[in-house]
Short mmCIF file of C-alpha atoms and ligand atoms in Angstrom, two decimals:
data_model
loop_
_atom_site.label_atom_id
_atom_site.label_comp_id
_atom_site.label_asym_id
_atom_site.label_seq_id
_atom_site.Cartn_x
_atom_site.Cartn_y
_atom_site.Cartn_z
CA UNK A 1 81.00 100.18 108.48
CA UNK A 2 79.00 102.94 106.42
CA UNK A 3 76.12 101.34 104.25
CA UNK A 4 75.13 103.16 101.03
CA UNK A 5 71.94 104.90 101.67
CA UNK A 6 70.08 104.20 98.27
CA UNK A 7 70.27 101.66 95.50
CA UNK A 8 68.58 101.40 92.47
CA UNK A 9 68.90 98.19 90.76
CA UNK A 10 67.83 96.79 87.45
CA UNK A 11 67.92 96.86 83.73
CA UNK A 12 67.59 100.44 82.64
CA UNK A 13 67.86 101.76 86.04
CA UNK A 14 70.33 104.27 84.55
CA UNK A 15 67.67 106.43 83.26
CA UNK A 16 66.25 107.56 86.81
CA UNK A 17 69.43 109.58 86.99
CA UNK A 18 67.92 112.19 84.73
CA UNK A 19 64.83 112.51 87.21
CA UNK A 20 66.98 112.42 90.26
CA UNK A 21 65.70 115.66 92.32
CA UNK A 22 69.44 116.54 93.70
CA UNK A 23 70.64 115.94 90.01
CA UNK A 24 68.11 118.18 88.31
CA UNK A 25 68.42 120.96 91.10
CA UNK A 26 72.21 121.22 91.22
CA UNK A 27 75.14 121.95 89.42
CA UNK A 28 76.49 118.40 88.52
CA UNK A 29 80.02 117.08 88.20
CA UNK A 30 80.29 113.92 85.93
CA UNK A 31 83.06 111.36 85.38
CA UNK A 32 82.32 109.49 82.45
CA UNK A 33 84.75 106.41 81.09
CA UNK A 34 85.77 107.64 77.70
CA UNK A 35 84.47 104.46 76.29
CA UNK A 36 81.19 106.05 76.35
CA UNK A 37 82.07 109.37 74.68
CA UNK A 38 80.14 108.75 71.44
CA UNK A 39 77.89 106.08 72.79
CA UNK A 40 73.93 105.88 73.36
CA UNK A 41 74.61 106.37 77.03
CA UNK A 42 76.35 110.00 77.00
CA UNK A 43 73.42 110.74 74.64
CA UNK A 44 70.94 110.12 77.33
CA UNK A 45 72.06 111.90 80.00
CA UNK A 46 70.82 115.35 80.53
CA UNK A 47 73.77 117.85 80.95
CA UNK A 48 72.69 121.07 82.10
CA UNK A 49 74.41 124.40 81.12
CA UNK A 50 76.76 124.75 84.16
CA UNK A 51 77.45 121.22 84.83
CA UNK A 52 81.06 119.81 84.41
CA UNK A 53 81.52 116.96 82.26
CA UNK A 54 85.01 115.16 82.28
CA UNK A 55 85.74 112.01 80.22
CA UNK A 56 87.98 109.67 82.26
CA UNK A 57 90.61 108.00 80.19
CA UNK A 58 91.34 104.52 82.10
CA UNK A 59 93.86 103.34 79.98
CA UNK A 60 96.54 104.35 82.52
CA UNK A 61 95.76 103.70 86.37
CA UNK A 62 94.34 106.86 88.26
CA UNK A 63 97.32 109.03 89.61
CA UNK A 64 97.06 111.89 92.43
CA UNK A 65 98.27 114.35 89.44
CA UNK A 66 95.28 113.38 87.34
CA UNK A 67 93.08 114.05 90.50
CA UNK A 68 94.94 117.47 91.36
CA UNK A 69 94.81 118.85 87.82
CA UNK A 70 90.93 118.08 87.25
CA UNK A 71 90.16 119.63 90.35
CA UNK A 72 92.09 122.86 89.85
CA UNK A 73 90.06 123.11 86.67
CA UNK A 74 86.72 122.45 88.69
CA UNK A 75 87.64 125.17 91.08
CA UNK A 76 88.33 127.54 88.22
CA UNK A 77 84.88 127.30 87.13
CA UNK A 78 83.78 128.83 90.05
CA UNK A 79 80.49 127.09 90.31
CA UNK A 80 79.37 125.77 93.31
CA UNK A 81 78.66 121.96 92.66
CA UNK A 82 76.44 119.92 94.82
CA UNK A 83 76.37 116.49 93.22
CA UNK A 84 79.42 114.50 91.70
CA UNK A 85 78.50 111.47 89.64
CA UNK A 86 80.96 108.63 88.50
CA UNK A 87 79.84 106.54 85.62
CA UNK A 88 82.62 103.88 84.45
CA UNK A 89 84.73 101.29 85.75
CA UNK A 90 86.95 101.44 88.69
CA UNK A 91 88.90 104.28 87.43
CA UNK A 92 85.95 106.67 86.90
CA UNK A 93 84.27 105.64 90.12
CA UNK A 94 87.34 106.21 91.97
CA UNK A 95 88.15 109.55 90.29
CA UNK A 96 84.79 110.81 91.19
CA UNK A 97 85.15 109.79 94.98
CA UNK A 98 88.74 111.70 95.09
CA UNK A 99 87.08 114.64 93.54
CA UNK A 100 84.05 114.79 95.97
CA UNK A 101 86.19 114.64 99.11
CA UNK A 102 88.70 117.07 97.86
CA UNK A 103 86.06 119.70 97.10
CA UNK A 104 85.28 119.91 100.71
CA UNK A 105 88.70 118.90 102.28
CA UNK A 106 91.65 121.40 101.52
CA UNK A 107 94.72 120.29 100.07
CA UNK A 108 95.87 118.00 97.25
CA UNK A 109 95.14 114.05 96.58
CA UNK A 110 98.60 113.03 98.19
CA UNK A 111 97.50 114.38 101.53
CA UNK A 112 94.72 111.91 101.98
CA UNK A 113 96.50 108.91 100.82
CA UNK A 114 96.09 106.48 103.67
CA UNK A 115 93.67 105.89 106.57
CA UNK A 116 90.90 108.01 108.19
CA UNK A 117 92.59 111.27 106.95
CA UNK A 118 89.42 112.86 105.36
CA UNK A 119 87.58 115.10 107.96
CA UNK A 120 84.96 116.53 106.08
CA UNK A 121 81.99 114.48 104.23
CA UNK A 122 82.63 115.00 100.69
CA UNK A 123 80.19 116.50 97.98
CA UNK A 124 76.98 114.38 97.59
CA UNK A 125 78.36 111.27 95.33
CA UNK A 126 76.34 109.15 93.02
CA UNK A 127 77.96 105.88 91.43
CA UNK A 128 77.10 104.18 88.27
CA UNK A 129 79.17 101.12 87.40
CA UNK A 130 79.47 100.31 84.09
CA UNK A 131 82.00 97.12 84.75
CA UNK A 132 81.53 94.83 87.44
CA UNK A 133 84.18 93.61 89.75
CA UNK A 134 86.43 96.24 91.59
CA UNK A 135 83.78 96.79 94.33
CA UNK A 136 84.74 100.46 93.48
CA UNK A 137 80.92 101.18 93.96
CA UNK A 138 80.86 99.90 97.47
CA UNK A 139 84.65 100.30 98.69
CA UNK A 140 85.44 103.17 101.10
CA UNK A 141 88.52 103.97 99.16
CA UNK A 142 89.85 105.42 95.67
CA UNK A 143 93.07 103.96 94.58
CA UNK A 144 95.49 106.54 93.30
CA UNK A 145 99.19 105.89 92.12
CA UNK A 146 101.60 108.99 93.59
CA UNK A 147 104.22 109.10 90.51
CA UNK A 148 106.64 110.92 92.61
CA UNK A 149 107.11 108.25 95.29
CA UNK A 150 105.36 105.12 93.76
CA UNK A 151 102.75 104.96 96.27
CA UNK A 152 99.66 103.29 95.14
CA UNK A 153 97.05 104.21 97.96
CA UNK A 154 93.80 105.20 98.37
CA UNK A 155 91.65 107.73 100.49
CA UNK A 156 90.36 105.06 102.75
CA UNK A 157 87.76 106.79 104.68
CA UNK A 158 84.00 106.47 105.54
CA UNK A 159 83.56 109.87 103.53
CA UNK A 160 84.70 108.05 100.37
CA UNK A 161 81.84 105.79 100.37
CA UNK A 162 79.15 106.61 97.86
CA UNK A 163 75.82 108.15 99.12
CA UNK A 164 74.10 106.46 96.19
CA UNK A 165 74.41 103.87 93.77
CA UNK A 166 72.42 103.06 90.32
CA UNK A 167 73.18 99.48 89.26
CA UNK A 168 72.39 98.58 85.68
CA UNK A 169 73.15 95.30 84.33
CA UNK A 170 72.41 97.00 80.84
CA UNK A 171 75.61 99.15 80.97
CA UNK A 172 78.26 96.23 80.93
CA UNK A 173 76.64 94.60 77.74
CA UNK A 174 79.38 96.10 75.59
CA UNK A 175 82.49 95.14 77.74
CA UNK A 176 85.10 93.01 75.78
CA UNK A 177 85.15 89.52 77.06
CA UNK A 178 88.84 89.59 78.21
CA UNK A 179 87.95 92.71 80.33
CA UNK A 180 84.66 91.17 82.03
CA UNK A 181 86.71 88.49 82.91
CA UNK A 182 89.71 90.29 84.41
CA UNK A 183 87.48 93.01 86.28
CA UNK A 184 84.99 90.11 87.46
CA UNK A 185 88.02 88.11 88.93
CA UNK A 186 88.63 91.28 91.01
CA UNK A 187 85.55 90.13 93.19
CA UNK A 188 86.83 86.66 93.27
CA UNK A 189 90.38 87.83 94.51
CA UNK A 190 89.21 90.11 96.89
CA UNK A 191 87.01 87.50 98.47
CA UNK A 192 89.53 84.43 98.62
CA UNK A 193 92.12 86.90 100.06
CA UNK A 194 89.83 88.29 102.66
CA UNK A 195 88.54 84.51 103.66
CA UNK A 196 92.06 83.43 104.11
CA UNK A 197 93.16 86.31 106.09
CA UNK A 198 93.53 86.51 109.96
CA UNK A 199 91.48 89.72 110.11
CA UNK A 200 88.19 88.09 109.29
CA UNK A 201 84.74 88.34 111.17
CA UNK A 202 81.40 86.83 110.30
CA UNK A 203 80.03 90.29 108.65
CA UNK A 204 82.79 90.55 105.91
CA UNK A 205 82.86 86.28 105.74
CA UNK A 206 78.88 86.40 105.03
CA UNK A 207 79.65 89.31 102.05
CA UNK A 208 82.58 87.45 100.62
CA UNK A 209 80.76 84.15 100.47
CA UNK A 210 77.84 85.33 98.76
CA UNK A 211 79.91 87.42 96.40
CA UNK A 212 82.09 84.26 95.60
CA UNK A 213 79.23 82.24 95.22
CA UNK A 214 77.84 84.46 92.55
CA UNK A 215 81.21 84.91 90.79
CA UNK A 216 81.32 80.95 90.56
CA UNK A 217 77.90 80.71 88.92
CA UNK A 218 78.99 83.38 86.52
CA UNK A 219 82.33 82.24 85.47
CA UNK A 220 81.42 78.38 85.51
CA UNK A 221 78.37 78.96 83.25
CA UNK A 222 78.73 78.57 79.49
CA UNK A 223 77.98 82.31 78.72
CA UNK A 224 79.66 84.44 81.35
CA UNK A 225 78.14 87.50 79.94
CA UNK A 226 74.30 86.83 79.63
CA UNK A 227 71.76 89.03 80.89
CA UNK A 228 71.47 87.02 84.06
CA UNK A 229 75.19 86.80 84.50
CA UNK A 230 75.74 90.44 84.10
CA UNK A 231 72.99 90.99 86.81
CA UNK A 232 74.81 88.34 89.42
CA UNK A 233 78.02 89.85 88.61
CA UNK A 234 76.84 93.56 89.62
CA UNK A 235 75.18 92.14 92.71
CA UNK A 236 78.83 89.95 93.31
CA UNK A 237 80.79 93.12 92.86
CA UNK A 238 78.63 95.31 95.44
CA UNK A 239 79.34 92.69 97.94
CA UNK A 240 82.68 92.11 97.24
CA UNK A 241 83.67 95.69 97.64
CA UNK A 242 81.60 95.61 100.91
CA UNK A 243 83.33 92.45 102.20
CA UNK A 244 86.78 94.36 101.54
CA UNK A 245 85.65 97.43 103.18
CA UNK A 246 85.45 95.31 106.60
CA UNK A 247 88.47 93.25 106.20
CA UNK A 248 91.53 92.99 104.23
CA UNK A 249 93.33 91.66 100.95
CA UNK A 250 96.32 89.36 101.18
CA UNK A 251 99.10 88.27 99.18
CA UNK A 252 97.68 88.93 95.48
CA UNK A 253 97.00 92.86 95.48
CA UNK A 254 100.30 93.49 97.11
CA UNK A 255 102.12 91.57 94.24
CA UNK A 256 99.79 92.92 91.72
CA UNK A 257 100.45 96.69 92.78
CA UNK A 258 103.90 95.89 91.82
CA UNK A 259 103.00 95.11 88.46
CA UNK A 260 100.83 98.24 88.12
CA UNK A 261 103.32 100.41 89.62
CA UNK A 262 106.37 99.33 87.78
CA UNK A 263 104.98 97.90 84.54
CA UNK A 264 101.80 100.08 84.21
CA UNK A 265 99.31 97.07 84.24
CA UNK A 266 95.87 97.65 84.98
CA UNK A 267 94.88 96.64 88.22
CA UNK A 268 92.17 93.73 87.26
CA UNK A 269 94.53 92.14 84.61
CA UNK A 270 97.71 92.54 86.70
CA UNK A 271 95.40 90.37 89.70
CA UNK A 272 95.03 87.66 86.98
CA UNK A 273 98.45 87.65 86.07
CA UNK A 274 99.65 87.59 89.76
CA UNK A 275 97.04 84.56 90.19
CA UNK A 276 99.15 82.34 88.08
CA UNK A 277 102.33 82.48 90.51
CA UNK A 278 100.03 81.89 93.36
CA UNK A 279 99.73 78.03 93.70
CA UNK A 280 101.84 78.21 97.11
CA UNK A 281 99.80 80.73 98.93
CA UNK A 282 96.44 79.90 97.78
CA UNK A 283 96.51 76.34 96.22
CA UNK A 284 92.72 75.43 95.98
CA UNK A 285 91.87 79.15 94.44
CA UNK A 286 94.98 79.06 92.34
CA UNK A 287 93.56 75.48 90.48
CA UNK A 288 90.02 76.92 90.29
CA UNK A 289 91.40 80.22 88.95
CA UNK A 290 93.42 78.19 86.09
CA UNK A 291 90.32 76.02 85.14
CA UNK A 292 88.17 79.40 84.85
CA UNK A 293 90.59 80.86 82.70
CA UNK A 294 90.61 77.65 80.38
CA UNK A 295 86.75 77.39 80.71
CA UNK A 296 86.37 81.03 79.53
CA UNK A 297 89.11 80.89 76.62
CA UNK A 298 90.99 83.87 78.20
CA UNK A 299 94.57 84.45 76.91
CA UNK A 300 96.71 86.11 79.89
CA UNK A 301 99.77 87.68 79.23
CA UNK A 302 102.88 85.66 80.54
CA UNK A 303 106.49 86.09 80.84
CA UNK A 304 106.03 90.01 81.51
CA UNK A 305 108.65 89.76 84.16
CA UNK A 306 111.22 87.66 82.64
CA UNK A 307 113.97 89.79 81.39
CA UNK A 308 113.75 93.02 83.34
CA UNK A 309 116.53 95.30 84.91
CA UNK A 310 117.84 94.92 88.21
CA UNK A 311 116.26 98.27 89.03
CA UNK A 312 113.17 97.01 88.13
CA UNK A 313 113.28 93.88 90.03
CA UNK A 314 114.14 96.22 93.09
CA UNK A 315 111.20 98.53 92.24
CA UNK A 316 108.90 95.30 92.00
CA UNK A 317 109.94 94.14 95.61
CA UNK A 318 109.61 97.60 96.93
CA UNK A 319 106.18 98.37 95.45
CA UNK A 320 104.81 95.04 96.41
CA UNK A 321 106.34 94.62 100.34
CA UNK A 322 105.52 97.97 101.26
CA UNK A 323 101.74 96.91 101.31
CA UNK A 324 102.45 95.74 104.95
CA UNK A 325 98.90 95.55 106.42
CA UNK A 326 97.33 92.89 103.83
CA UNK A 327 100.79 91.00 103.89
CA UNK A 328 100.45 90.76 107.80
CA UNK A 329 96.63 89.70 107.12
CA UNK A 330 97.74 86.89 105.07
CA UNK A 331 101.14 85.60 105.99
CA UNK A 332 101.50 86.93 109.70
CA UNK A 333 103.74 89.43 111.26
CA UNK A 334 106.65 87.94 109.98
CA UNK A 335 105.69 88.04 106.51
CA UNK A 336 109.15 89.52 105.50
CA UNK A 337 110.79 86.21 106.62
CA UNK A 338 108.43 84.53 103.96
CA UNK A 339 108.88 87.10 101.10
CA UNK A 340 112.41 87.61 100.92
CA UNK A 341 113.62 89.74 97.92
CA UNK A 342 114.76 86.30 96.34
CA UNK A 343 111.18 84.93 96.84
CA UNK A 344 109.41 88.13 95.23
CA UNK A 345 111.41 88.01 92.29
CA UNK A 346 111.08 84.02 91.81
CA UNK A 347 107.30 84.96 92.03
CA UNK A 348 107.62 87.48 89.42
CA UNK A 349 109.47 85.41 87.15
CA UNK A 350 106.60 82.73 87.25
CA UNK A 351 103.94 84.77 85.71
ZN1 LIG B 1 91.16 94.56 93.64
#
């Protein structure tokens, strides 16, 4: 397991970026969520003349095409970039990781979708999450969808891990309530999947249990987005990311991936929608999840998979059951006997 070397934590820690020796001295690439385009945050970052600034539209999930296109533009500048900074939610953080790796490894994003395919360390990367939950700040992957073959898979590699993080809970203050919930729940779901899997060990369990405890404190409280809770959620997300870097997810993420690939639903919302059909696989967690949805007055979209075409159901089945590693982790080697096509379609119709 690779650890992150430096972590700055606390309210307004973000301001340290401008004083960062590497950022001050080198040409830097910034990936910033478009949500901040006209905000206080972007005005506070000192962008130097030869820096490269890219605003990430996180409406849709990150694709390998997005990554390849931006990589091409960056290379055309002929500048020698020594730092990549990702500021935003999972999509912005993952975008920065992918570009960092591709600046030092030849080829395109598709070439590295898989495990341990990245051979050379990427450009020095700094992650600044503005949303908590995906664990993208601490995980060793960057999730991308290949639109040609429907493959949703990241560059799983120690080289994908950030070199440095700035965890500043003041950045999540303006997040819409629903988004805060969906994203925070991603951590909760990573942990319950990891803890219910067969591929577990004391290291990942310790991180999962701590993250889960913090997430429960946040979502069971009266104001999930208070200053204290945003602090806790930021730590929970980081721990959840470390937990999952050392273990595997289970049934929720593969089924959720189907919703993302076929219906274009964003990862964290798709996970929450998937949870509504998980009673049989994670009964205690299903009950807890439904209570937390109610307590925090979150309106989940329902019935999205009711009247789809035969092709869409086929695609949902393929896009979910192709994730064999997590499904084996959750259901054993014979998971295909449990997740038959009929069964999978039934689950989607339950949502
Ligand atoms: Zn996730």
